[in-house]
CSV table of C-alpha atoms in Angstrom, one decimal:
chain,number,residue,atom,x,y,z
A,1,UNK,CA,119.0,61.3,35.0
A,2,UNK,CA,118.5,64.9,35.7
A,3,UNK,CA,116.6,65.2,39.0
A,4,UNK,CA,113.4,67.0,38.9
A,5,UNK,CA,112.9,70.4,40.4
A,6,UNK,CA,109.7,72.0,38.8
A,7,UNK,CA,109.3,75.2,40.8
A,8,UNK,CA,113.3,75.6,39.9
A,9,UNK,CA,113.0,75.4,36.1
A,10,UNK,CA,109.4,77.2,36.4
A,11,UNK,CA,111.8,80.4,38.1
A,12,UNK,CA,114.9,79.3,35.0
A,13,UNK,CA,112.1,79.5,32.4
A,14,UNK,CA,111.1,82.2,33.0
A,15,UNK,CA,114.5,84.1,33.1
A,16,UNK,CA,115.3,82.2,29.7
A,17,UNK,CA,112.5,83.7,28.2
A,18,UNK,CA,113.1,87.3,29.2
A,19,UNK,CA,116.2,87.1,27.4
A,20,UNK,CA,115.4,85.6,24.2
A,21,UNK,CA,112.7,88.5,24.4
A,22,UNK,CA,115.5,91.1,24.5
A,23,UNK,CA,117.4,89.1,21.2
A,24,UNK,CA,114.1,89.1,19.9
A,25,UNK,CA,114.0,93.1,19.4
A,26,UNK,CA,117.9,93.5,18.9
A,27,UNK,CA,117.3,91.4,16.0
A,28,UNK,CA,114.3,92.9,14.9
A,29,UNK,CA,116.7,96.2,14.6
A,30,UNK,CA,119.1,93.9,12.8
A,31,UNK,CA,116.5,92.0,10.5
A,32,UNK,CA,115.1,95.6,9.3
A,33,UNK,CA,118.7,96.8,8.9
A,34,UNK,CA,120.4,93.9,7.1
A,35,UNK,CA,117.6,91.5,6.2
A,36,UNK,CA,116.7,88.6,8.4
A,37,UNK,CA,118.4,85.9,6.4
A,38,UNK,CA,121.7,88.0,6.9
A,39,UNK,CA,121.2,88.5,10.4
A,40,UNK,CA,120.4,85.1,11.5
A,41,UNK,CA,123.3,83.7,9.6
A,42,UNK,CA,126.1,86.2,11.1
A,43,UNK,CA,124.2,85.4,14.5
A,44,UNK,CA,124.1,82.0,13.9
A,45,UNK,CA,128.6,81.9,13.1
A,46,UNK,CA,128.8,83.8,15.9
A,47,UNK,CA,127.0,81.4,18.2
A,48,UNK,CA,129.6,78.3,16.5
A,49,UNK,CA,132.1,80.3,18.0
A,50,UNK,CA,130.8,80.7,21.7
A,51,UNK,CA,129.1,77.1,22.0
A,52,UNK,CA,132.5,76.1,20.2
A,53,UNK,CA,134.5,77.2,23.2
A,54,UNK,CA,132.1,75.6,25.5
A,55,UNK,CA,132.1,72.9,23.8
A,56,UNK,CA,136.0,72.4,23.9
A,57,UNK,CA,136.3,73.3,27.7
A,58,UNK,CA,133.8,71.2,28.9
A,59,UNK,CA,135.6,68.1,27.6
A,60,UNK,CA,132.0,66.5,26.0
A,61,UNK,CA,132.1,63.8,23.6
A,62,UNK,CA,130.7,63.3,20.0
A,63,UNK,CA,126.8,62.8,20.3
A,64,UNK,CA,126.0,59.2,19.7
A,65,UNK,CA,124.6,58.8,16.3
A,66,UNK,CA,120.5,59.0,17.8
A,67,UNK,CA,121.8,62.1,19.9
A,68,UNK,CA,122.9,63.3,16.8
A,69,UNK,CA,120.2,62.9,14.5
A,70,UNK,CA,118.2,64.0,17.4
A,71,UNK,CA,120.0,67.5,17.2
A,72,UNK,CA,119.9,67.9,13.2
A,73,UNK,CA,115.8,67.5,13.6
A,74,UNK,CA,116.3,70.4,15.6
A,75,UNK,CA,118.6,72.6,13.8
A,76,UNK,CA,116.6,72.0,11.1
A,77,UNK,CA,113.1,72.8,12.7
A,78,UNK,CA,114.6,75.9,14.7
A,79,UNK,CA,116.6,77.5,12.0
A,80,UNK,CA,113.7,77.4,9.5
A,81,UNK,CA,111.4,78.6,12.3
A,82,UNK,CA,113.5,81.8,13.4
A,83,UNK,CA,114.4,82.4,10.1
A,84,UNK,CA,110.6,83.0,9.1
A,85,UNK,CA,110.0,84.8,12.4
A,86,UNK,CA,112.6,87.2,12.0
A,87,UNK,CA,111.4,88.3,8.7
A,88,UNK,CA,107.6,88.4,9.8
A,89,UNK,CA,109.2,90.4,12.7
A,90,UNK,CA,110.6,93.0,10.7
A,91,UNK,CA,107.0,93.9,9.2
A,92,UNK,CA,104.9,93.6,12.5
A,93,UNK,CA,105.0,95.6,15.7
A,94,UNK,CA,107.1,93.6,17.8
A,95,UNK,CA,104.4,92.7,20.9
A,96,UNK,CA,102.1,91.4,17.8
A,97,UNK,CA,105.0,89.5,16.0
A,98,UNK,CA,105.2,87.6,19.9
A,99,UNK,CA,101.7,87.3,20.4
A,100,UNK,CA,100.9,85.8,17.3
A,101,UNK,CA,103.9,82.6,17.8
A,102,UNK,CA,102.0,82.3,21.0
A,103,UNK,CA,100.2,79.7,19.2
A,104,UNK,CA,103.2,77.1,19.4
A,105,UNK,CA,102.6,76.5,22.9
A,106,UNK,CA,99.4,75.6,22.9
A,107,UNK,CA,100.5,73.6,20.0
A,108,UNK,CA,102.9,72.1,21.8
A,109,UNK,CA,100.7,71.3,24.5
A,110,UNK,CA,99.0,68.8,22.9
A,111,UNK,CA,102.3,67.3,20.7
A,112,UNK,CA,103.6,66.9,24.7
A,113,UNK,CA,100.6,64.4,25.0
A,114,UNK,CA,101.1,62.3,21.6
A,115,UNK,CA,104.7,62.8,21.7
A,116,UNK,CA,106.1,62.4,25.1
A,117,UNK,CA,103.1,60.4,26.5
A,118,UNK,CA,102.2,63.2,29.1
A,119,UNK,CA,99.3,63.7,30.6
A,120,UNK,CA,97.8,66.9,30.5
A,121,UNK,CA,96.3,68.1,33.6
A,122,UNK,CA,92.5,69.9,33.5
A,123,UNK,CA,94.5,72.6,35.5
A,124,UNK,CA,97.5,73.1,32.8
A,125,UNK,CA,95.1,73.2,29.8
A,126,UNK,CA,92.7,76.0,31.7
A,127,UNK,CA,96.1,78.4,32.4
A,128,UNK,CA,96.8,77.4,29.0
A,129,UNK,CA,93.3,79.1,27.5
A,130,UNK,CA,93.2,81.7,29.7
A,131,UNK,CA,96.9,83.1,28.5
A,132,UNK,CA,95.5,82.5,25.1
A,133,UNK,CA,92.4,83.8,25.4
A,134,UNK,CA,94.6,87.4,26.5
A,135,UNK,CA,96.3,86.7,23.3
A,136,UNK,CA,93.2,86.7,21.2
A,137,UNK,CA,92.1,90.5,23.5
A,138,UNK,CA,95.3,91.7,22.6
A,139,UNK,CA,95.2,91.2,18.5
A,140,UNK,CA,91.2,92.1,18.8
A,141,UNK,CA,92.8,95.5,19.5
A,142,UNK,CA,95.7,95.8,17.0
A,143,UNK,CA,93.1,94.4,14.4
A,144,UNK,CA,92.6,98.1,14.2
A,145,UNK,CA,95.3,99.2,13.1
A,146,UNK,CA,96.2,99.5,9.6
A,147,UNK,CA,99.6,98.3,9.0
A,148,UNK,CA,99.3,97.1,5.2
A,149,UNK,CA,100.3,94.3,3.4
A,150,UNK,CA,103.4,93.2,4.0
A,151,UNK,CA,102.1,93.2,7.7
A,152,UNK,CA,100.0,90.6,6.6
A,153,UNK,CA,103.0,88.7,4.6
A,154,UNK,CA,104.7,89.3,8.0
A,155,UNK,CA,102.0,87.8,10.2
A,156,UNK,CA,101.5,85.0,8.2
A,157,UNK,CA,105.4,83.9,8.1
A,158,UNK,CA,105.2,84.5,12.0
A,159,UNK,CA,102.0,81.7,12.3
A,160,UNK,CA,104.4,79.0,9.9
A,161,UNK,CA,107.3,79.8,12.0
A,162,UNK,CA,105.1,79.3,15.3
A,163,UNK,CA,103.9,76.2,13.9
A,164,UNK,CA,107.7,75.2,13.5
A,165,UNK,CA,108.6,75.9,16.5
A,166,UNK,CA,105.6,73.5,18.5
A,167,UNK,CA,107.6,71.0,17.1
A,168,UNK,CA,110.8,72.2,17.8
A,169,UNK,CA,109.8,72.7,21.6
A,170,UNK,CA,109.2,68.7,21.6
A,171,UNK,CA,112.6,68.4,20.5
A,172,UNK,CA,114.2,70.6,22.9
A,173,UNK,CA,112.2,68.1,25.8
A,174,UNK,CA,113.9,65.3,24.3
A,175,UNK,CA,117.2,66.8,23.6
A,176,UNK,CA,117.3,67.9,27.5
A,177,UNK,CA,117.0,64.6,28.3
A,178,UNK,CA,120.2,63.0,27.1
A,179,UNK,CA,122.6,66.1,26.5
A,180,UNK,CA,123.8,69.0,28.1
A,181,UNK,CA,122.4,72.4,27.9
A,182,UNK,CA,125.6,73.4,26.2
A,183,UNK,CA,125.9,70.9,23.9
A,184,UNK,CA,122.4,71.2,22.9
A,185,UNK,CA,122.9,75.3,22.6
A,186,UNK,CA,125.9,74.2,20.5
A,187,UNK,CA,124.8,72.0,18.0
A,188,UNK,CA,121.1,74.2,17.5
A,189,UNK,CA,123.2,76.8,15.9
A,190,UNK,CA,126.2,74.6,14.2
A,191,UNK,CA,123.3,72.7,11.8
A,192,UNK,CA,121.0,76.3,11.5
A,193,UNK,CA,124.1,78.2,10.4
A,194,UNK,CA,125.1,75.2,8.1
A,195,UNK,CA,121.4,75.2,6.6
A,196,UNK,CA,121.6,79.1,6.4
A,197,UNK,CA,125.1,78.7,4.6
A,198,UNK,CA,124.0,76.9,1.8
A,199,UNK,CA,121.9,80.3,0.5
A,200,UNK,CA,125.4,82.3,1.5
A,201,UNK,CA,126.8,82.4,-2.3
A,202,UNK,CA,123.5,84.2,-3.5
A,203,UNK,CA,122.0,85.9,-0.3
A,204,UNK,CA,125.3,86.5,2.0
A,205,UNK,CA,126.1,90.3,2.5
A,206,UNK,CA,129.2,91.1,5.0
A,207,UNK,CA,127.6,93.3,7.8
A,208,UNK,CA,129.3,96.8,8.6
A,209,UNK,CA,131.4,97.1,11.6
A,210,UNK,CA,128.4,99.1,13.2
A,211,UNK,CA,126.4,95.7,13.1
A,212,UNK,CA,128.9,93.4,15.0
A,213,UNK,CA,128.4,94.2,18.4
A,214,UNK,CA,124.5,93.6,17.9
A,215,UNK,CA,125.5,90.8,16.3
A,216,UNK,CA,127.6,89.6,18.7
A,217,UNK,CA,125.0,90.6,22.0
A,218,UNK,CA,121.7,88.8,20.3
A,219,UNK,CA,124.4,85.8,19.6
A,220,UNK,CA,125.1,85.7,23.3
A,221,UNK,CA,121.6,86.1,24.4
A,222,UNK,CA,120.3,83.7,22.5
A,223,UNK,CA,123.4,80.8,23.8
A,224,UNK,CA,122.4,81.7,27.4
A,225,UNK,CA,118.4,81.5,26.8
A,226,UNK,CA,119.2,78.4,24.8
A,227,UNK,CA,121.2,76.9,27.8
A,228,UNK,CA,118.6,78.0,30.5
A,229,UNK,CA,115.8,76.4,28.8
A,230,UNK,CA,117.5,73.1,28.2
A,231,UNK,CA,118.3,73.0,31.9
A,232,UNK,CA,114.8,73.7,32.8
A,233,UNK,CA,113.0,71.4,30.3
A,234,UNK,CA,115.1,68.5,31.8
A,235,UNK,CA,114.0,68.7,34.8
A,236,UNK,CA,110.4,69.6,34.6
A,237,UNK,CA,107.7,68.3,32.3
A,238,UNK,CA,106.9,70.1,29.0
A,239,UNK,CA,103.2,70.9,29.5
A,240,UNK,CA,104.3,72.6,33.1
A,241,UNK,CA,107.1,74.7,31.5
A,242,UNK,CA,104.4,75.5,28.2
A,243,UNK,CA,102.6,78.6,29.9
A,244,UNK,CA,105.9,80.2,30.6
A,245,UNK,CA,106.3,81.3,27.0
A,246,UNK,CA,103.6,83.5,27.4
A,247,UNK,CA,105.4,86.0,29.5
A,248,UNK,CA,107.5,86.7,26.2
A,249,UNK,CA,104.4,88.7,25.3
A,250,UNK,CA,105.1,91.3,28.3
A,251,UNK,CA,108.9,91.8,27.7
A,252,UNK,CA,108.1,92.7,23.8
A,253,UNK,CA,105.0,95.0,24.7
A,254,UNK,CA,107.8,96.8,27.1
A,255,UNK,CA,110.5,96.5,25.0
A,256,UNK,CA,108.4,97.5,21.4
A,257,UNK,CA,107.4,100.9,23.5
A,258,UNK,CA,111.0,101.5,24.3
A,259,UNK,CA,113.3,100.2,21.6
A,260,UNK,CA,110.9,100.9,18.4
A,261,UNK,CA,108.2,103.8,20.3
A,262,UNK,CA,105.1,101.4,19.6
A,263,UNK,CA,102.0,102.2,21.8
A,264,UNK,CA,101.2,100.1,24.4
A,265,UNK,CA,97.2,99.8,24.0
A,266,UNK,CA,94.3,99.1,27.0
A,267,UNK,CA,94.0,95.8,25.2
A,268,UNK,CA,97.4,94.9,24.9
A,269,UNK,CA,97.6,95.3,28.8
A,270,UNK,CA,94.6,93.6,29.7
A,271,UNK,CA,95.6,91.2,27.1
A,272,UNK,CA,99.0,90.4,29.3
A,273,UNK,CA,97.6,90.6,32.7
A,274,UNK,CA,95.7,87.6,31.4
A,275,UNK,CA,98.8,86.1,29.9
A,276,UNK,CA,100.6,86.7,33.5
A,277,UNK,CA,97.5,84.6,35.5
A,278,UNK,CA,97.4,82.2,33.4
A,279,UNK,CA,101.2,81.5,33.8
A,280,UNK,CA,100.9,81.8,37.7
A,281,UNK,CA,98.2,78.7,37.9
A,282,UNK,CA,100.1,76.8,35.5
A,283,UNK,CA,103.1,77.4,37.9
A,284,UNK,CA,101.2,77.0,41.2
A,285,UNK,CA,100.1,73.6,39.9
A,286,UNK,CA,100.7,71.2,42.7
A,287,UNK,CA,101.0,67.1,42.8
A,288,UNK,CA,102.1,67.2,39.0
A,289,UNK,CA,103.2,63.5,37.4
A,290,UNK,CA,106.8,62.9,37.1
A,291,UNK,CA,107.3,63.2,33.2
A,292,UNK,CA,111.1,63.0,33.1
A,293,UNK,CA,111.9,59.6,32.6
A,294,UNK,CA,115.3,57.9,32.2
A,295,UNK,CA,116.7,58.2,28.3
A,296,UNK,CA,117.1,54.9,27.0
């Protein structure tokens, strides 16, 4: 059993997220440049390769056949879920294409409480409303922008892949539970890139050598986030660690306005300074139930 250390994960969260924010808009570049199903299946070989070597090094047995099914339900739920936010994420601006997945938390929220059995605290659910509640001042503002249709086509993937990923966030609770934060980052992208490879004879395009070492860096980023959130969800409960994904909205506001030169509106920052509150009362949440129990 992991021991629990809440204000520790809160602080490994957080740093987990930042990064996956930074893949996030490296394979936005990517998605627009070779296609998000191309993308996320060079990305997903190449992250094999580095959970591979961890893997091997760190000596760890085969999962036990519950372990294992346990990770498949995974792969299968995360690869479909990035797949589809990739490609929405190619057609919105990239601080909407974040705050619109913001509903998997909240989502997840409440799957925490019929899955897992936790209880979820008047506290937790108020941070949560008031984050989302920022969410819903920050698309009131880009609702007036006129991006088209396949912004639209893009949006809607993003909500499917959001609601994807509520589920997959359950999983990852369970996962962290009884296996390690490598092998957990491992097998995530062994059973997506095997999913993804079964489209490879039709969709498969071989990426030029420009593309590799963007490839190879959003590959990387998403292994470590993947391995900093799997240490983090073991030791604190889901509905403590939930708010935390809101912060993802901040790093793609700053990283849009830098990487892609989209404008950073009055709403959108009111919008996140709501986000950031309601992430600091979830994480100043005090006498919290123990929620990590011992895997049978």
């Amino acid at each position: 059993m992991n021991p629990r250390n809440p204000p520790a994960a809160f602080g490994v969260a957080v740093l987990g997220i930042a990064i996956f924010a930074m893949m996030d808009a490296e394979m936005k570049q990517l998605s627009i440049a070779l296609g998000a199903y191309n993308a996320l299946l060079w990305r997903s070989f190449i992250g094999v390769l580095i959970g591979g070597v961890f893997y091997a090094f760190g000596r760890m047995p085969w999962p036990s056949r519950p372990v294992l099914r346990l990770h498949i339900q995974r792969g299968v739920a995360g690869g479909g879920s990035v797949l589809l936010f990739f490609w929405g994420l190619a057609r919105v601006p990239l601080a909407q294409g974040v705050a619109l997945s913001f509903i998997a938390p909240l989502l997840a929220l409440y799957l925490a409480a019929v899955l897992l059995k936790e209880k979820v605290g008047q506290r937790t659910v108020l941070a949560s409303l008031l984050a989302f509640a920022g969410v819903v001042v920050i698309l009131a503002g880009q609702a007036r922008m006129e991006l088209g249709p396949e912004a639209l086509k893009g949006s809607v993937a993003i909500l499917v892949a959001a609601s994807l990923y509520a589920y997959n966030i359950i999983l990852l609770k369970r996962q962290a539970l009884v296996a390690k934060p490598a092998e957990v980052a491992f097998f995530l992208n062994l059973v997506a890139g095997v999913m993804l490879a079964l489209a490879a004879p039709w969709f498969a395009i071989l990426p030029g050598a420009e593309h590799w070492p963007g490839l190879t860096a959003s590959a990387v980023a998403a292994f470590v986030s993947l391995m900093l959130l799997a240490w983090a969800y073991a030791r604190a409960e889901a509905q403590y660690l939930l708010p935390v994904e809101y912060t993802a909205f901040v790093w793609a506001a700053l990283l849009g306005w830098w990487v892609f030169g989209e404008t950073v509106s009055a709403p959108t920052i009111g919008g996140a300074l709501m986000i950031v509150a309601g992430c600091l009362i979830a994480a100043r949440r005090k006498g919290a139930p123990d929620g990590v129990a011992e895997p049978a």
